[in-house]
């Protein structure tokens, strides 16, 4: 997530033509039934569901991840 957000910020500041900005966040659904924004890898591994959401001007893209 950091790389997506940092690359978007760098391109926005550079003056290079870029149809942005974009952003990303990792969200996990914990075993006790709460949503955890900006979940750590450990929280993601302990959760029942984990999702990466990236969005910009266009429709949102989501990538579900199954805990291993």
Short mmCIF file of N, CA and C in Angstrom, two decimals:
data_model
loop_
_atom_site.label_atom_id
_atom_site.label_comp_id
_atom_site.label_asym_id
_atom_site.label_seq_id
_atom_site.Cartn_x
_atom_site.Cartn_y
_atom_site.Cartn_z
N UNK A 1 0.81 -1.17 0.00
CA UNK A 1 0.00 0.00 0.00
C UNK A 1 0.87 1.25 0.00
N UNK A 2 1.94 1.18 0.75
CA UNK A 2 2.83 2.34 0.82
C UNK A 2 3.39 2.69 -0.55
N UNK A 3 3.78 1.69 -1.32
CA UNK A 3 4.35 1.94 -2.64
C UNK A 3 3.34 2.59 -3.58
N UNK A 4 2.10 2.14 -3.55
CA UNK A 4 1.06 2.73 -4.40
C UNK A 4 0.83 4.18 -4.03
N UNK A 5 0.68 4.45 -2.74
CA UNK A 5 0.42 5.82 -2.28
C UNK A 5 1.62 6.73 -2.53
N UNK A 6 2.84 6.22 -2.30
CA UNK A 6 4.05 7.03 -2.51
C UNK A 6 4.27 7.33 -3.99
N UNK A 7 4.06 6.33 -4.85
CA UNK A 7 4.22 6.55 -6.29
C UNK A 7 3.22 7.58 -6.79
N UNK A 8 2.00 7.51 -6.31
CA UNK A 8 0.98 8.48 -6.72
C UNK A 8 1.37 9.89 -6.28
N UNK A 9 1.84 10.02 -5.03
CA UNK A 9 2.26 11.34 -4.54
C UNK A 9 3.44 11.88 -5.34
N UNK A 10 4.43 11.02 -5.64
CA UNK A 10 5.59 11.45 -6.41
C UNK A 10 5.20 11.91 -7.81
N UNK A 11 4.32 11.17 -8.46
CA UNK A 11 3.88 11.56 -9.80
C UNK A 11 3.07 12.86 -9.77
N UNK A 12 2.26 13.04 -8.75
CA UNK A 12 1.47 14.27 -8.66
C UNK A 12 2.38 15.49 -8.46
N UNK A 13 3.46 15.33 -7.70
CA UNK A 13 4.38 16.44 -7.43
C UNK A 13 5.36 16.69 -8.57
N UNK A 14 5.58 15.70 -9.42
CA UNK A 14 6.61 15.80 -10.46
C UNK A 14 6.23 16.67 -11.65
N UNK A 15 4.96 16.82 -11.89
CA UNK A 15 4.53 17.56 -13.08
C UNK A 15 4.41 16.68 -14.31
N UNK A 16 4.77 15.41 -14.20
CA UNK A 16 4.61 14.46 -15.30
C UNK A 16 3.11 14.25 -15.53
N UNK A 17 2.66 14.22 -16.79
CA UNK A 17 1.23 13.96 -17.03
C UNK A 17 0.80 12.63 -16.39
N UNK A 18 -0.17 12.70 -15.53
CA UNK A 18 -0.61 11.53 -14.78
C UNK A 18 -2.08 11.72 -14.44
N UNK A 19 -2.90 10.75 -14.76
CA UNK A 19 -4.34 10.84 -14.50
C UNK A 19 -4.61 10.30 -13.09
N UNK A 20 -4.16 11.00 -12.09
CA UNK A 20 -4.26 10.55 -10.69
C UNK A 20 -4.94 11.60 -9.87
N UNK A 21 -4.86 11.58 -8.60
CA UNK A 21 -4.11 10.65 -7.78
C UNK A 21 -4.86 9.34 -7.55
N UNK A 22 -4.13 8.37 -6.99
CA UNK A 22 -4.73 7.10 -6.60
C UNK A 22 -4.34 6.82 -5.15
N UNK A 23 -5.03 5.93 -4.52
CA UNK A 23 -4.71 5.55 -3.15
C UNK A 23 -5.08 4.10 -2.91
N UNK A 24 -4.49 3.52 -1.88
CA UNK A 24 -4.75 2.12 -1.55
C UNK A 24 -4.79 1.95 -0.04
N UNK A 25 -5.55 0.96 0.41
CA UNK A 25 -5.64 0.63 1.83
C UNK A 25 -5.88 -0.87 1.97
N UNK A 26 -5.31 -1.45 3.02
CA UNK A 26 -5.53 -2.86 3.35
C UNK A 26 -6.55 -2.88 4.49
N UNK A 27 -7.61 -3.68 4.33
CA UNK A 27 -8.67 -3.79 5.33
C UNK A 27 -8.80 -5.26 5.72
N UNK A 28 -8.92 -5.53 7.00
CA UNK A 28 -9.10 -6.91 7.48
C UNK A 28 -10.36 -6.97 8.35
N UNK A 29 -11.04 -8.12 8.30
CA UNK A 29 -12.21 -8.37 9.14
C UNK A 29 -11.78 -9.35 10.22
N UNK A 30 -11.72 -8.87 11.44
CA UNK A 30 -11.17 -9.68 12.53
C UNK A 30 -12.14 -10.77 12.98
N UNK A 31 -11.61 -11.72 13.73
CA UNK A 31 -12.41 -12.84 14.23
C UNK A 31 -13.51 -12.37 15.19
N UNK A 32 -13.31 -11.21 15.85
CA UNK A 32 -14.35 -10.71 16.77
C UNK A 32 -15.37 -9.82 16.08
N UNK A 33 -15.29 -9.70 14.74
CA UNK A 33 -16.33 -9.02 13.98
C UNK A 33 -16.12 -7.53 13.76
N UNK A 34 -14.89 -7.04 13.83
CA UNK A 34 -14.63 -5.63 13.58
C UNK A 34 -13.75 -5.48 12.34
N UNK A 35 -13.95 -4.36 11.62
CA UNK A 35 -13.11 -4.05 10.46
C UNK A 35 -11.87 -3.33 10.94
N UNK A 36 -10.71 -3.72 10.43
CA UNK A 36 -9.43 -3.13 10.81
C UNK A 36 -8.82 -2.43 9.60
N UNK A 37 -8.94 -1.09 9.50
CA UNK A 37 -8.28 -0.40 8.39
C UNK A 37 -6.78 -0.36 8.65
N UNK A 38 -5.99 -0.39 7.60
CA UNK A 38 -4.52 -0.37 7.68
C UNK A 38 -4.02 -1.54 8.52
N UNK A 39 -4.58 -2.72 8.28
CA UNK A 39 -4.22 -3.91 9.06
C UNK A 39 -2.76 -4.29 8.83
N UNK A 40 -2.09 -4.73 9.90
CA UNK A 40 -0.73 -5.24 9.79
C UNK A 40 -0.79 -6.64 9.19
N UNK A 41 0.37 -7.18 8.79
CA UNK A 41 0.38 -8.54 8.25
C UNK A 41 -0.08 -9.54 9.31
N UNK A 42 0.30 -9.33 10.56
CA UNK A 42 -0.12 -10.23 11.63
C UNK A 42 -1.64 -10.17 11.82
N UNK A 43 -2.21 -8.96 11.82
CA UNK A 43 -3.66 -8.82 11.94
C UNK A 43 -4.36 -9.47 10.75
N UNK A 44 -3.78 -9.34 9.56
CA UNK A 44 -4.35 -9.97 8.37
C UNK A 44 -4.33 -11.49 8.47
N UNK A 45 -3.23 -12.04 8.99
CA UNK A 45 -3.13 -13.49 9.14
C UNK A 45 -4.12 -14.03 10.16
N UNK A 46 -4.43 -13.23 11.18
CA UNK A 46 -5.36 -13.65 12.23
C UNK A 46 -6.82 -13.36 11.89
N UNK A 47 -7.07 -12.62 10.82
CA UNK A 47 -8.43 -12.23 10.45
C UNK A 47 -9.13 -13.32 9.66
N UNK A 48 -10.46 -13.16 9.54
CA UNK A 48 -11.24 -14.11 8.75
C UNK A 48 -11.32 -13.68 7.28
N UNK A 49 -11.02 -12.39 7.00
CA UNK A 49 -11.09 -11.87 5.63
C UNK A 49 -10.16 -10.68 5.54
N UNK A 50 -9.46 -10.56 4.41
CA UNK A 50 -8.57 -9.44 4.18
C UNK A 50 -8.79 -8.93 2.77
N UNK A 51 -8.76 -7.60 2.60
CA UNK A 51 -9.07 -6.99 1.32
C UNK A 51 -8.13 -5.82 1.08
N UNK A 52 -7.65 -5.70 -0.15
CA UNK A 52 -6.87 -4.54 -0.56
C UNK A 52 -7.73 -3.74 -1.52
N UNK A 53 -7.91 -2.45 -1.23
CA UNK A 53 -8.73 -1.59 -2.06
C UNK A 53 -7.85 -0.48 -2.61
N UNK A 54 -7.87 -0.32 -3.94
CA UNK A 54 -7.15 0.76 -4.60
C UNK A 54 -8.16 1.54 -5.44
N UNK A 55 -8.09 2.86 -5.37
CA UNK A 55 -9.07 3.67 -6.09
C UNK A 55 -8.45 4.97 -6.59
N UNK A 56 -9.05 5.50 -7.62
CA UNK A 56 -8.68 6.79 -8.18
C UNK A 56 -9.93 7.42 -8.75
N UNK A 57 -9.82 8.04 -9.91
CA UNK A 57 -10.97 8.65 -10.57
C UNK A 57 -11.90 7.61 -11.19
N UNK A 58 -11.35 6.47 -11.56
CA UNK A 58 -12.11 5.40 -12.20
C UNK A 58 -12.75 4.51 -11.15
N UNK A 59 -13.54 3.52 -11.58
CA UNK A 59 -14.16 2.62 -10.61
C UNK A 59 -13.12 1.93 -9.71
N UNK A 60 -13.55 1.59 -8.52
CA UNK A 60 -12.67 1.00 -7.52
C UNK A 60 -12.27 -0.43 -7.90
N UNK A 61 -11.03 -0.77 -7.60
CA UNK A 61 -10.49 -2.12 -7.82
C UNK A 61 -10.26 -2.75 -6.46
N UNK A 62 -10.76 -3.97 -6.27
CA UNK A 62 -10.54 -4.68 -5.01
C UNK A 62 -9.86 -6.00 -5.28
N UNK A 63 -9.04 -6.43 -4.35
CA UNK A 63 -8.34 -7.70 -4.46
C UNK A 63 -8.47 -8.44 -3.15
N UNK A 64 -9.36 -9.43 -3.06
CA UNK A 64 -9.48 -10.19 -1.82
C UNK A 64 -8.27 -11.10 -1.62
N UNK A 65 -7.91 -11.35 -0.38
CA UNK A 65 -6.80 -12.23 -0.06
C UNK A 65 -7.26 -13.20 1.00
N UNK A 66 -7.08 -14.49 0.77
CA UNK A 66 -7.45 -15.50 1.74
C UNK A 66 -6.32 -15.67 2.75
N UNK A 67 -6.64 -15.67 4.05
CA UNK A 67 -5.58 -15.92 5.03
C UNK A 67 -4.99 -17.31 4.83
N UNK A 68 -3.66 -17.42 4.96
CA UNK A 68 -3.03 -18.71 4.73
C UNK A 68 -3.09 -19.60 5.94
#
